Short mmCIF file of C-alpha atoms and ligand atoms in Angstrom, two decimals:
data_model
loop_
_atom_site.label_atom_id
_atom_site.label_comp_id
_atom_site.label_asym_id
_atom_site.label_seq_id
_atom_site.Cartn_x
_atom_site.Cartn_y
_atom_site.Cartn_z
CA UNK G 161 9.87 -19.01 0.32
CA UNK G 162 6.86 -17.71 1.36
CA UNK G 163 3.62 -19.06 -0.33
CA UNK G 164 0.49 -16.34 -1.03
CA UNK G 165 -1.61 -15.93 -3.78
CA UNK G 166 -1.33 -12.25 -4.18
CA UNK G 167 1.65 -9.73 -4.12
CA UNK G 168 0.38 -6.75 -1.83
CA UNK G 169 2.18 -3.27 -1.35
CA UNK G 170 1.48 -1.18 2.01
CA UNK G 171 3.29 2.18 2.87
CA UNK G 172 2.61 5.92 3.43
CA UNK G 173 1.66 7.90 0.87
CA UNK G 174 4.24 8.65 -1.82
CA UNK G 175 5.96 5.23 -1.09
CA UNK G 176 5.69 4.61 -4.84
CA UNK G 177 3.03 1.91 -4.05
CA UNK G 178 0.89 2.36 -7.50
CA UNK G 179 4.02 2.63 -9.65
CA UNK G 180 6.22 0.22 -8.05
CA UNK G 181 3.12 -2.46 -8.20
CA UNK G 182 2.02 -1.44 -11.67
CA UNK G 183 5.78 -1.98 -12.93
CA UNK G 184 5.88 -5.07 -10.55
CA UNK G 185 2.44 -6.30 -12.22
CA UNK G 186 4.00 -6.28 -15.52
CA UNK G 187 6.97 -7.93 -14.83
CA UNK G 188 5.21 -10.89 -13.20
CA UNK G 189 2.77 -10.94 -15.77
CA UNK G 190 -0.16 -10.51 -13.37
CA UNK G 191 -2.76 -8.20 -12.97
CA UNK G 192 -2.49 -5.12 -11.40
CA UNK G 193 -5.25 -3.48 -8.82
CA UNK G 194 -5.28 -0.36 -7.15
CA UNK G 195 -7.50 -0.20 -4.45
CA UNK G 196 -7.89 3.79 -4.25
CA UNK G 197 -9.02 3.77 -7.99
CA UNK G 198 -11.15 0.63 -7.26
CA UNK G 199 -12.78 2.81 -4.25
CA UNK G 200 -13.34 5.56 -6.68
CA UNK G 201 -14.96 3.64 -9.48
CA UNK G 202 -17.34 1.74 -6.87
CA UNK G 203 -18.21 5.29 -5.39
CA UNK G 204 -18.30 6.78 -8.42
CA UNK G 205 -16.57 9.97 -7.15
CA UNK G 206 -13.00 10.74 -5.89
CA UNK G 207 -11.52 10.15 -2.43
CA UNK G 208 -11.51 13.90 -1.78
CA UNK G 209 -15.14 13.81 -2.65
CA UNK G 210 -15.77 11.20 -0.31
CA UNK G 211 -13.94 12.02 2.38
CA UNK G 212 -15.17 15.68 2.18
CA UNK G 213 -19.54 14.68 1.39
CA UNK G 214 -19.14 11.48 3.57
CA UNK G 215 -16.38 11.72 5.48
CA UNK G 216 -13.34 9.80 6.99
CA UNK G 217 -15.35 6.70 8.50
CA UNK G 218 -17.42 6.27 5.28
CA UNK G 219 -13.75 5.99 3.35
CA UNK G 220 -12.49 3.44 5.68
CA UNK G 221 -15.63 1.24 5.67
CA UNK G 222 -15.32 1.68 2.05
CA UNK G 223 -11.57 0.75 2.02
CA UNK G 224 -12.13 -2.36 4.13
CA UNK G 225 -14.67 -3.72 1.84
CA UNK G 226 -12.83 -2.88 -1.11
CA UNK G 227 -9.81 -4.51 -0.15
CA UNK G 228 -11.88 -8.09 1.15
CA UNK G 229 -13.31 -8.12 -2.36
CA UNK G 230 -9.24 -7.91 -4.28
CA UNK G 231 -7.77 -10.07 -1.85
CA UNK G 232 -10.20 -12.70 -2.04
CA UNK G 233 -8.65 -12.93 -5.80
CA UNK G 234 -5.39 -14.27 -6.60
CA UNK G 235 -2.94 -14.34 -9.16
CA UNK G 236 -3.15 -9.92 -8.85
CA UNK G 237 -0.53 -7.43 -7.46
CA UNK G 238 -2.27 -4.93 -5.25
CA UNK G 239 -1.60 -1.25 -4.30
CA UNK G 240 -2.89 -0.54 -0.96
CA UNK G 241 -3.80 3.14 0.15
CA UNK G 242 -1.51 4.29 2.99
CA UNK G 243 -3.92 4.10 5.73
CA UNK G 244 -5.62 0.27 4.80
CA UNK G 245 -3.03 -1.24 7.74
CA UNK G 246 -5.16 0.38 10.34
CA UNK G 247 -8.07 -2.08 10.14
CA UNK G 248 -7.48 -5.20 11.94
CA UNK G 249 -10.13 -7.57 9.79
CA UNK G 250 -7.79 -5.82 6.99
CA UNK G 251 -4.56 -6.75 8.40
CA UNK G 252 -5.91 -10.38 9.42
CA UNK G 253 -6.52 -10.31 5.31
CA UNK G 254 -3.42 -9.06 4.33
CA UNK G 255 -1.26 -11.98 6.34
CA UNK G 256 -3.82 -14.22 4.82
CA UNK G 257 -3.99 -13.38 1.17
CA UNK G 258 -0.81 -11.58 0.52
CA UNK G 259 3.15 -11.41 0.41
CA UNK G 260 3.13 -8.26 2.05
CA UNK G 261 5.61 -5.57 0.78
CA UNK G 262 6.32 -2.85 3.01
CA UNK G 263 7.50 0.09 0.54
CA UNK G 264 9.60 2.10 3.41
CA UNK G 265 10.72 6.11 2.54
CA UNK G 266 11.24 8.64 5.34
CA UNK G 267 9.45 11.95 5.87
CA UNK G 268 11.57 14.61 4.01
CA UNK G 269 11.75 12.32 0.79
CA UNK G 270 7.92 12.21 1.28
CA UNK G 271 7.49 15.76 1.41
CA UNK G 272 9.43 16.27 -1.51
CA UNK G 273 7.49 13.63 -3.76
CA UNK G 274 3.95 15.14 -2.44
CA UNK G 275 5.02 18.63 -2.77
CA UNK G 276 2.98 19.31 -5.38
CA UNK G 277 0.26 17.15 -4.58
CA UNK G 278 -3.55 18.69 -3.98
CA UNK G 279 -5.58 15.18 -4.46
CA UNK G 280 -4.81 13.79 -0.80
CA UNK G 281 -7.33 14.75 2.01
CA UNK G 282 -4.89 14.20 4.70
CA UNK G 283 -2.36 16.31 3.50
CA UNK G 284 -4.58 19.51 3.23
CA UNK G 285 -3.20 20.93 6.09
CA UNK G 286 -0.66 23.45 7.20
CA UNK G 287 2.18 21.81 8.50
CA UNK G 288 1.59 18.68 6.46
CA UNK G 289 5.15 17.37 8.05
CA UNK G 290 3.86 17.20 11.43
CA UNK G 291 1.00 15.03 9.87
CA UNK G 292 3.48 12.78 7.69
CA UNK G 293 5.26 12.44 11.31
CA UNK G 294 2.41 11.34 13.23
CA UNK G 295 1.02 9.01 10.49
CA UNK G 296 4.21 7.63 10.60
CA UNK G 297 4.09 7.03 14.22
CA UNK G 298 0.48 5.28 14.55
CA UNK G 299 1.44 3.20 11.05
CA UNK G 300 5.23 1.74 10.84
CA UNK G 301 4.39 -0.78 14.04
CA UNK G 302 1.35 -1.93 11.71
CA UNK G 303 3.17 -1.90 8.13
CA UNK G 304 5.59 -4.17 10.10
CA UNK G 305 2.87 -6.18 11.93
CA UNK G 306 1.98 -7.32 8.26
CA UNK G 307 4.90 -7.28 6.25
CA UNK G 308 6.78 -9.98 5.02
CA UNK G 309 9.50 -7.95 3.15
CA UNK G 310 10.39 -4.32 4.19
CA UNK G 311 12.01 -2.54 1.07
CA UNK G 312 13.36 1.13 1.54
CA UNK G 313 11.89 2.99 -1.73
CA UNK G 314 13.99 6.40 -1.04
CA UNK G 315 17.40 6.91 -2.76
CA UNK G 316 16.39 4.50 -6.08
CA UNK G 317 14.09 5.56 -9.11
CA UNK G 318 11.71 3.14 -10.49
CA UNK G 319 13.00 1.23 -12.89
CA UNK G 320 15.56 0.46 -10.03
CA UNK G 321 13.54 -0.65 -7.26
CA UNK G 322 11.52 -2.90 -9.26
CA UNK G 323 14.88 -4.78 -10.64
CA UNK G 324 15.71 -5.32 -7.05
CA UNK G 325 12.74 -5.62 -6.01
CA UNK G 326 12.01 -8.32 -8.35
CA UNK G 327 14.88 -10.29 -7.62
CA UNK G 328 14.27 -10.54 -3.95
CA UNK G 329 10.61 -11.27 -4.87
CA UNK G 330 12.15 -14.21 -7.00
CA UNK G 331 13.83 -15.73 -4.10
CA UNK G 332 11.38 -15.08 -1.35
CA UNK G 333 7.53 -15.16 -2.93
CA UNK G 334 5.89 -18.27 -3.96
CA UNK G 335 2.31 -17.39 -5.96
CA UNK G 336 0.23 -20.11 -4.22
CA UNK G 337 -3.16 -20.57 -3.99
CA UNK G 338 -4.39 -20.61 0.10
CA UNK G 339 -7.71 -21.11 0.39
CA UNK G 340 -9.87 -18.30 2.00
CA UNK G 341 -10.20 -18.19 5.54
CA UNK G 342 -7.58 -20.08 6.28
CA UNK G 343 -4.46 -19.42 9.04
CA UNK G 344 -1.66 -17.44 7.89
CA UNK G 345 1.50 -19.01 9.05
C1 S3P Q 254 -4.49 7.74 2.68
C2 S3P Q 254 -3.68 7.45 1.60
C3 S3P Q 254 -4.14 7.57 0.21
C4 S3P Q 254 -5.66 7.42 0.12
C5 S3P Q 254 -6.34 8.37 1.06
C6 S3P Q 254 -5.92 8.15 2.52
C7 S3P Q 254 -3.95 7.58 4.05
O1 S3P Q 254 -3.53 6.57 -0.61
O2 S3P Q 254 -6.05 6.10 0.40
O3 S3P Q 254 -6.02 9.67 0.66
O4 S3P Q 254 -4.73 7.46 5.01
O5 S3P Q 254 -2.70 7.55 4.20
P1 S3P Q 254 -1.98 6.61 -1.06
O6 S3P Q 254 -1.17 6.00 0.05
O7 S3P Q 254 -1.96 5.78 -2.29
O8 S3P Q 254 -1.63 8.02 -1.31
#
């Protein structure tokens, strides 16, 4: 059993993170954040916006604030974006404040989940593989740097993953309340 006051979900982009946690949320009966749409609200404008009047750096900075400001809660279940893992005060936070939940799914299931997608900065490009790929690259050694639980999202639908999901959260998460600041074990 590991002991953290917050359930946190990391992974690329079309992992499932905000559907898996919101469905997660509700089975725990805890509250559920999502720190792209807590990014917006704050900004007041979208993350294409940003990314496109302020650019990359300001969205990060933003990101990293955003995310020390939900995990200094507890008691919540929190949907990362896919690119939070590459701050380290962020990462230092995460092993702190959260059971980390990698949400795992390979590049050809992601294509065909984001196929349709126009909302992601990143992926407004022409061979958006080749950037899933090298995402992927940079990212998996740092989803696994901070993950406590690695769950493969692929071949299940929702209602799925979250049943077994849930279950191996039952055995291995302990809510706990660790005070700020302190060592992660
Ligand atoms: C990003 C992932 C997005 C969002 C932004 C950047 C990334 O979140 O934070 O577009 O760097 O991978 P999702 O993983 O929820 O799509």
């Amino acid at each position: 059993m590991n002991p953290a006051p917050n359930l946190v979900l990391v992974g690329p982009m079309g992992s499932g993170k905000s559907s898996i946690g919101r469905r997660l949320a509700e089975r725990f009966g805890l509250a559920f954040l999502d720190a792209d749409r807590e990014i917006e609200a704050q900004a007041g404008a979208s993350i294409a916006t940003i990314f496109e009047c302020a650019g990359e750096a300001d969205f990060r900075a933003r990101e990293q604030a955003v995310l020390a400001t939900l995990l200094a809660g507890e008691g919540t279940v929190i949907a990362t974006g896919g690119g939070a893992v590459v701050d380290p005060r962020t990462r230092r936070l995460l092993r702190e404040r959260g059971f980390v939940v990698h949400l795992h799914i390979d590049v050809p299931r992601q294509l065909q989940r984001l196929a349709r997608d126009r909302t992601r900065p990143l992926l407004a490009a022409d061979d958006r593989e080749q950037v899933l790929r090298r995402l992927a690259e940079t990212r998996d050694p740092l989803y696994a740097e901070v993950a406590d639980l690695r769950f493969d999202t692929a071949s299940m639908n929702a209602n799925d993953t979250v049943a077994r999901l849930g279950h191996l959260l039952d055995l291995r998460w302990q809510m706990a309340a660790v005070p700020a600041g302190s060592t992660a074990p």
